[in-house]
Amino acid sequence: MLELAVLGLLHESPMHGYELRKRLTTLLGAFRAAFSYGSLYPTLRRLRERGWITEDAATPRTEAPPLTGRRGRISYRLTPEGKERFAELIACTGPEAFEDTGFGVHFAFFSRCEPAVRMRVLEGRRRRVEERRETLRDTVNRATERLDAYSLELQRHGLEACEREVRWLNELIASEQAGRPPSVSFGDGDEPGDRGK
């Protein structure tokens, strides 16, 4: 999934590694477990070796001062083959697109997907979360007497999270079926940056 995320970000514009790290963290938010910083540079090297990205040499403006031992920043740019690879990956609707990290990365680039692809991914994710919800319900029903109050509360929290996600997915699917983008609201009429003011 890191490959898809990197190619998707570089599809927007060239970036250096540090900028890519920041954008990945911002883009993936709650799904940031999808990658580790230690895996970013090996992924970039692998993408370069496959011809999907190229490195732009550091410009004099970004070169490190002499005798500091630091390298100038290298920018990474998507190649035409990289754009094709991104298109292949974003069109995939297999089980990996329904899992937590796979879904988060796919969803981050939904605006670049065909409507049919978005629907398959959303419906597959809904099925996956509904299965998880039923397993949790079963666990809570069968283990009520064996679990302590805190363990039960944790199970209840997981069940509520699944139910909330299924409602959210139902809303997204309804928007897709109506041919319109989802309506974004943050509750109480607040914008995301207004919280805490």
PDB file of C-alpha atoms in Angstrom:
ATOM      1  CA  MET A   1       0.000   0.000   0.000  1.00  0.00           C
ATOM      2  CA  LEU A   2       2.941   2.339   0.549  1.00  0.00           C
ATOM      3  CA  GLU A   3       3.722   2.007  -3.155  1.00  0.00           C
ATOM      4  CA  LEU A   4       0.225   3.252  -4.046  1.00  0.00           C
ATOM      5  CA  ALA A   5       0.459   6.123  -1.547  1.00  0.00           C
ATOM      6  CA  VAL A   6       3.858   7.304  -2.815  1.00  0.00           C
ATOM      7  CA  LEU A   7       2.885   7.064  -6.477  1.00  0.00           C
ATOM      8  CA  GLY A   8      -0.373   8.883  -5.740  1.00  0.00           C
ATOM      9  CA  LEU A   9       1.388  11.753  -3.987  1.00  0.00           C
ATOM     10  CA  LEU A  10       4.042  12.051  -6.685  1.00  0.00           C
ATOM     11  CA  HIS A  11       1.224  12.092  -9.244  1.00  0.00           C
ATOM     12  CA  GLU A  12       0.377  15.542  -7.831  1.00  0.00           C
ATOM     13  CA  SER A  13       3.904  16.987  -7.936  1.00  0.00           C
ATOM     14  CA  PRO A  14       7.572  16.079  -7.410  1.00  0.00           C
ATOM     15  CA  MET A  15       8.634  15.915  -3.756  1.00  0.00           C
ATOM     16  CA  HIS A  16      11.694  15.155  -1.688  1.00  0.00           C
ATOM     17  CA  GLY A  17      11.666  12.387   0.931  1.00  0.00           C
ATOM     18  CA  TYR A  18      10.980  14.584   3.952  1.00  0.00           C
ATOM     19  CA  GLU A  19       8.070  16.276   2.182  1.00  0.00           C
ATOM     20  CA  LEU A  20       6.692  12.858   1.178  1.00  0.00           C
ATOM     21  CA  ARG A  21       6.852  11.729   4.835  1.00  0.00           C
ATOM     22  CA  LYS A  22       4.910  14.795   5.967  1.00  0.00           C
ATOM     23  CA  ARG A  23       2.306  14.423   3.213  1.00  0.00           C
ATOM     24  CA  LEU A  24       1.866  10.703   3.936  1.00  0.00           C
ATOM     25  CA  THR A  25       1.199  11.475   7.598  1.00  0.00           C
ATOM     26  CA  THR A  26      -1.303  14.200   6.694  1.00  0.00           C
ATOM     27  CA  LEU A  27      -2.964  12.198   3.936  1.00  0.00           C
ATOM     28  CA  LEU A  28      -3.354   8.948   5.798  1.00  0.00           C
ATOM     29  CA  GLY A  29      -4.241  10.375   9.203  1.00  0.00           C
ATOM     30  CA  ALA A  30      -5.844   7.545  11.127  1.00  0.00           C
ATOM     31  CA  PHE A  31      -4.436   5.025   8.669  1.00  0.00           C
ATOM     32  CA  ARG A  32      -0.835   6.044   9.259  1.00  0.00           C
ATOM     33  CA  ALA A  33      -0.057   2.537  10.472  1.00  0.00           C
ATOM     34  CA  ALA A  34      -0.012   1.707   6.752  1.00  0.00           C
ATOM     35  CA  PHE A  35       3.660   2.627   6.617  1.00  0.00           C
ATOM     36  CA  SER A  36       6.737   3.154   8.730  1.00  0.00           C
ATOM     37  CA  TYR A  37       9.264   5.844   8.051  1.00  0.00           C
ATOM     38  CA  GLY A  38      11.935   3.158   7.861  1.00  0.00           C
ATOM     39  CA  SER A  39      10.153   1.649   4.866  1.00  0.00           C
ATOM     40  CA  LEU A  40       9.801   4.885   2.871  1.00  0.00           C
ATOM     41  CA  TYR A  41      13.331   5.123   1.469  1.00  0.00           C
ATOM     42  CA  PRO A  42      13.598   1.429   0.530  1.00  0.00           C
ATOM     43  CA  THR A  43      10.228   1.847  -1.235  1.00  0.00           C
ATOM     44  CA  LEU A  44      11.517   4.914  -3.089  1.00  0.00           C
ATOM     45  CA  ARG A  45      14.631   2.976  -4.144  1.00  0.00           C
ATOM     46  CA  ARG A  46      12.486   0.042  -5.352  1.00  0.00           C
ATOM     47  CA  LEU A  47      10.175   2.371  -7.319  1.00  0.00           C
ATOM     48  CA  ARG A  48      13.211   4.024  -8.924  1.00  0.00           C
ATOM     49  CA  GLU A  49      14.737   0.645  -9.847  1.00  0.00           C
ATOM     50  CA  ARG A  50      11.462  -0.347 -11.545  1.00  0.00           C
ATOM     51  CA  GLY A  51      11.433   2.883 -13.535  1.00  0.00           C
ATOM     52  CA  TRP A  52       8.278   4.260 -11.914  1.00  0.00           C
ATOM     53  CA  ILE A  53       9.984   7.309 -10.402  1.00  0.00           C
ATOM     54  CA  THR A  54      13.155   9.255 -11.107  1.00  0.00           C
ATOM     55  CA  GLU A  55      15.415  11.271  -8.860  1.00  0.00           C
ATOM     56  CA  ASP A  56      16.106  14.896  -9.617  1.00  0.00           C
ATOM     57  CA  ALA A  57      19.544  15.991  -8.505  1.00  0.00           C
ATOM     58  CA  ALA A  58      19.646  18.464  -5.645  1.00  0.00           C
ATOM     59  CA  THR A  59      19.526  22.033  -6.851  1.00  0.00           C
ATOM     60  CA  PRO A  60      22.207  24.470  -5.650  1.00  0.00           C
ATOM     61  CA  ARG A  61      19.584  26.162  -3.483  1.00  0.00           C
ATOM     62  CA  THR A  62      18.906  22.931  -1.569  1.00  0.00           C
ATOM     63  CA  GLU A  63      22.451  21.559  -1.456  1.00  0.00           C
ATOM     64  CA  ALA A  64      23.993  21.051   1.956  1.00  0.00           C
ATOM     65  CA  PRO A  65      26.679  23.477   3.108  1.00  0.00           C
ATOM     66  CA  PRO A  66      30.245  22.353   2.282  1.00  0.00           C
ATOM     67  CA  LEU A  67      32.037  20.139   4.838  1.00  0.00           C
ATOM     68  CA  THR A  68      28.839  19.379   6.781  1.00  0.00           C
ATOM     69  CA  GLY A  69      28.556  15.795   5.575  1.00  0.00           C
ATOM     70  CA  ARG A  70      24.872  16.316   4.782  1.00  0.00           C
ATOM     71  CA  ARG A  71      23.402  15.543   1.374  1.00  0.00           C
ATOM     72  CA  GLY A  72      21.315  17.959  -0.617  1.00  0.00           C
ATOM     73  CA  ARG A  73      17.666  17.051  -0.902  1.00  0.00           C
ATOM     74  CA  ILE A  74      16.766  14.795  -3.790  1.00  0.00           C
ATOM     75  CA  SER A  75      13.354  15.271  -5.358  1.00  0.00           C
ATOM     76  CA  TYR A  76      11.383  12.336  -6.699  1.00  0.00           C
ATOM     77  CA  ARG A  77       9.265  12.605  -9.828  1.00  0.00           C
ATOM     78  CA  LEU A  78       6.746  10.202 -11.356  1.00  0.00           C
ATOM     79  CA  THR A  79       7.625   8.756 -14.778  1.00  0.00           C
ATOM     80  CA  PRO A  80       5.036   7.923 -17.471  1.00  0.00           C
ATOM     81  CA  GLU A  81       5.457   4.256 -16.443  1.00  0.00           C
ATOM     82  CA  GLY A  82       4.830   5.302 -12.835  1.00  0.00           C
ATOM     83  CA  LYS A  83       1.589   6.978 -13.868  1.00  0.00           C
ATOM     84  CA  GLU A  84       0.524   3.735 -15.562  1.00  0.00           C
ATOM     85  CA  ARG A  85       1.446   1.752 -12.448  1.00  0.00           C
ATOM     86  CA  PHE A  86      -0.567   4.140 -10.258  1.00  0.00           C
ATOM     87  CA  ALA A  87      -3.576   3.721 -12.587  1.00  0.00           C
ATOM     88  CA  GLU A  88      -3.266  -0.085 -12.283  1.00  0.00           C
ATOM     89  CA  LEU A  89      -3.026   0.012  -8.486  1.00  0.00           C
ATOM     90  CA  ILE A  90      -5.884   2.460  -7.972  1.00  0.00           C
ATOM     91  CA  ALA A  91      -8.137   0.315 -10.196  1.00  0.00           C
ATOM     92  CA  CYS A  92      -7.548  -2.813  -8.050  1.00  0.00           C
ATOM     93  CA  THR A  93     -10.628  -3.876  -6.121  1.00  0.00           C
ATOM     94  CA  GLY A  94      -9.380  -7.076  -4.529  1.00  0.00           C
ATOM     95  CA  PRO A  95      -9.541  -7.980  -0.835  1.00  0.00           C
ATOM     96  CA  GLU A  96      -6.467  -5.883   0.033  1.00  0.00           C
ATOM     97  CA  ALA A  97      -8.494  -2.769  -0.864  1.00  0.00           C
ATOM     98  CA  PHE A  98     -11.037  -3.660   1.864  1.00  0.00           C
ATOM     99  CA  GLU A  99      -8.588  -4.123   4.754  1.00  0.00           C
ATOM    100  CA  ASP A 100      -7.925  -1.255   7.174  1.00  0.00           C
ATOM    101  CA  THR A 101      -4.678   0.105   5.722  1.00  0.00           C
ATOM    102  CA  GLY A 102      -5.467  -0.782   2.124  1.00  0.00           C
ATOM    103  CA  PHE A 103      -8.846   0.884   2.320  1.00  0.00           C
ATOM    104  CA  GLY A 104      -7.395   4.038   3.883  1.00  0.00           C
ATOM    105  CA  VAL A 105      -4.812   4.456   1.144  1.00  0.00           C
ATOM    106  CA  HIS A 106      -7.314   3.664  -1.609  1.00  0.00           C
ATOM    107  CA  PHE A 107      -9.864   6.043  -0.136  1.00  0.00           C
ATOM    108  CA  ALA A 108      -7.279   8.850   0.024  1.00  0.00           C
ATOM    109  CA  PHE A 109      -7.101   8.729  -3.786  1.00  0.00           C
ATOM    110  CA  PHE A 110     -10.791   8.056  -4.509  1.00  0.00           C
ATOM    111  CA  SER A 111     -11.092  11.225  -6.580  1.00  0.00           C
ATOM    112  CA  ARG A 112      -8.847   9.522  -9.162  1.00  0.00           C
ATOM    113  CA  CYS A 113     -10.912   6.311  -9.290  1.00  0.00           C
ATOM    114  CA  GLU A 114     -13.645   5.430 -11.711  1.00  0.00           C
ATOM    115  CA  PRO A 115     -17.114   5.397 -10.077  1.00  0.00           C
ATOM    116  CA  ALA A 116     -17.423   1.626 -10.563  1.00  0.00           C
ATOM    117  CA  VAL A 117     -14.109   1.080  -8.761  1.00  0.00           C
ATOM    118  CA  ARG A 118     -15.200   3.311  -5.866  1.00  0.00           C
ATOM    119  CA  MET A 119     -18.448   1.348  -5.538  1.00  0.00           C
ATOM    120  CA  ARG A 120     -16.689  -2.044  -5.521  1.00  0.00           C
ATOM    121  CA  VAL A 121     -14.218  -0.874  -2.872  1.00  0.00           C
ATOM    122  CA  LEU A 122     -16.923   0.726  -0.706  1.00  0.00           C
ATOM    123  CA  GLU A 123     -19.183  -2.322  -0.922  1.00  0.00           C
ATOM    124  CA  GLY A 124     -16.273  -4.674  -0.198  1.00  0.00           C
ATOM    125  CA  ARG A 125     -15.230  -2.575   2.786  1.00  0.00           C
ATOM    126  CA  ARG A 126     -18.814  -2.534   4.087  1.00  0.00           C
ATOM    127  CA  ARG A 127     -18.987  -6.348   3.866  1.00  0.00           C
ATOM    128  CA  ARG A 128     -15.661  -6.623   5.724  1.00  0.00           C
ATOM    129  CA  VAL A 129     -16.767  -4.266   8.525  1.00  0.00           C
ATOM    130  CA  GLU A 130     -20.178  -5.967   8.796  1.00  0.00           C
ATOM    131  CA  GLU A 131     -18.389  -9.316   9.238  1.00  0.00           C
ATOM    132  CA  ARG A 132     -16.222  -7.770  11.967  1.00  0.00           C
ATOM    133  CA  ARG A 133     -19.317  -6.279  13.620  1.00  0.00           C
ATOM    134  CA  GLU A 134     -21.091  -9.651  13.694  1.00  0.00           C
ATOM    135  CA  THR A 135     -18.014 -11.345  15.170  1.00  0.00           C
ATOM    136  CA  LEU A 136     -17.859  -8.706  17.901  1.00  0.00           C
ATOM    137  CA  ARG A 137     -21.592  -9.072  18.632  1.00  0.00           C
ATOM    138  CA  ASP A 138     -21.113 -12.808  18.916  1.00  0.00           C
ATOM    139  CA  THR A 139     -18.147 -12.365  21.247  1.00  0.00           C
ATOM    140  CA  VAL A 140     -20.019  -9.936  23.491  1.00  0.00           C
ATOM    141  CA  ASN A 141     -23.113 -12.162  23.625  1.00  0.00           C
ATOM    142  CA  ARG A 142     -21.155 -15.322  24.424  1.00  0.00           C
ATOM    143  CA  ALA A 143     -18.549 -13.869  26.778  1.00  0.00           C
ATOM    144  CA  THR A 144     -20.569 -11.423  28.879  1.00  0.00           C
ATOM    145  CA  GLU A 145     -20.214 -13.549  32.005  1.00  0.00           C
ATOM    146  CA  ARG A 146     -16.547 -14.421  31.454  1.00  0.00           C
ATOM    147  CA  LEU A 147     -15.201 -10.917  30.723  1.00  0.00           C
ATOM    148  CA  ASP A 148     -14.646  -8.209  33.281  1.00  0.00           C
ATOM    149  CA  ALA A 149     -16.292  -4.791  32.908  1.00  0.00           C
ATOM    150  CA  TYR A 150     -13.281  -3.223  31.174  1.00  0.00           C
ATOM    151  CA  SER A 151     -12.913  -6.005  28.621  1.00  0.00           C
ATOM    152  CA  LEU A 152     -16.626  -5.797  27.892  1.00  0.00           C
ATOM    153  CA  GLU A 153     -16.359  -2.026  27.497  1.00  0.00           C
ATOM    154  CA  LEU A 154     -13.525  -2.487  25.004  1.00  0.00           C
ATOM    155  CA  GLN A 155     -15.647  -4.949  23.018  1.00  0.00           C
ATOM    156  CA  ARG A 156     -18.604  -2.531  23.124  1.00  0.00           C
ATOM    157  CA  HIS A 157     -16.357   0.288  21.891  1.00  0.00           C
ATOM    158  CA  GLY A 158     -15.207  -1.876  18.959  1.00  0.00           C
ATOM    159  CA  LEU A 159     -18.806  -2.785  18.154  1.00  0.00           C
ATOM    160  CA  GLU A 160     -19.883   0.880  18.170  1.00  0.00           C
ATOM    161  CA  ALA A 161     -16.942   1.792  15.914  1.00  0.00           C
ATOM    162  CA  CYS A 162     -18.027  -0.889  13.422  1.00  0.00           C
ATOM    163  CA  GLU A 163     -21.632   0.294  13.486  1.00  0.00           C
ATOM    164  CA  ARG A 164     -20.515   3.902  12.953  1.00  0.00           C
ATOM    165  CA  GLU A 165     -18.312   2.885  10.013  1.00  0.00           C
ATOM    166  CA  VAL A 166     -21.124   0.868   8.391  1.00  0.00           C
ATOM    167  CA  ARG A 167     -23.411   3.941   8.612  1.00  0.00           C
ATOM    168  CA  TRP A 168     -20.656   6.094   7.076  1.00  0.00           C
ATOM    169  CA  LEU A 169     -20.090   3.579   4.272  1.00  0.00           C
ATOM    170  CA  ASN A 170     -23.839   3.419   3.601  1.00  0.00           C
ATOM    171  CA  GLU A 171     -23.877   7.220   3.218  1.00  0.00           C
ATOM    172  CA  LEU A 172     -20.897   7.108   0.828  1.00  0.00           C
ATOM    173  CA  ILE A 173     -22.495   4.345  -1.225  1.00  0.00           C
ATOM    174  CA  ALA A 174     -25.749   6.320  -1.436  1.00  0.00           C
ATOM    175  CA  SER A 175     -23.786   9.381  -2.636  1.00  0.00           C
ATOM    176  CA  GLU A 176     -22.022   7.295  -5.283  1.00  0.00           C
ATOM    177  CA  GLN A 177     -25.313   5.800  -6.445  1.00  0.00           C
ATOM    178  CA  ALA A 178     -26.770   9.310  -6.737  1.00  0.00           C
ATOM    179  CA  GLY A 179     -23.719  10.395  -8.762  1.00  0.00           C
ATOM    180  CA  ARG A 180     -22.620  13.102  -6.354  1.00  0.00           C
ATOM    181  CA  PRO A 181     -19.584  13.506  -4.112  1.00  0.00           C
ATOM    182  CA  PRO A 182     -20.058  12.984  -0.374  1.00  0.00           C
ATOM    183  CA  SER A 183     -21.136  15.996   1.642  1.00  0.00           C
ATOM    184  CA  VAL A 184     -18.456  16.936   4.127  1.00  0.00           C
ATOM    185  CA  SER A 185     -19.498  18.143   7.555  1.00  0.00           C
ATOM    186  CA  PHE A 186     -17.676  18.201  10.838  1.00  0.00           C
ATOM    187  CA  GLY A 187     -20.675  18.518  13.160  1.00  0.00           C
ATOM    188  CA  ASP A 188     -22.091  21.638  14.774  1.00  0.00           C
ATOM    189  CA  GLY A 189     -21.271  23.604  11.606  1.00  0.00           C
ATOM    190  CA  ASP A 190     -17.584  23.780  12.566  1.00  0.00           C
ATOM    191  CA  GLU A 191     -14.757  23.516  10.113  1.00  0.00           C
ATOM    192  CA  PRO A 192     -11.903  21.199  11.119  1.00  0.00           C
ATOM    193  CA  GLY A 193      -9.653  24.120  12.082  1.00  0.00           C
ATOM    194  CA  ASP A 194     -12.366  25.713  14.255  1.00  0.00           C
ATOM    195  CA  ARG A 195     -12.270  23.054  16.950  1.00  0.00           C
ATOM    196  CA  GLY A 196     -10.905  24.193  20.253  1.00  0.00           C
ATOM    197  CA  LYS A 197     -11.388  27.891  19.500  1.00  0.00           C
TER     198      LYS A 197
END
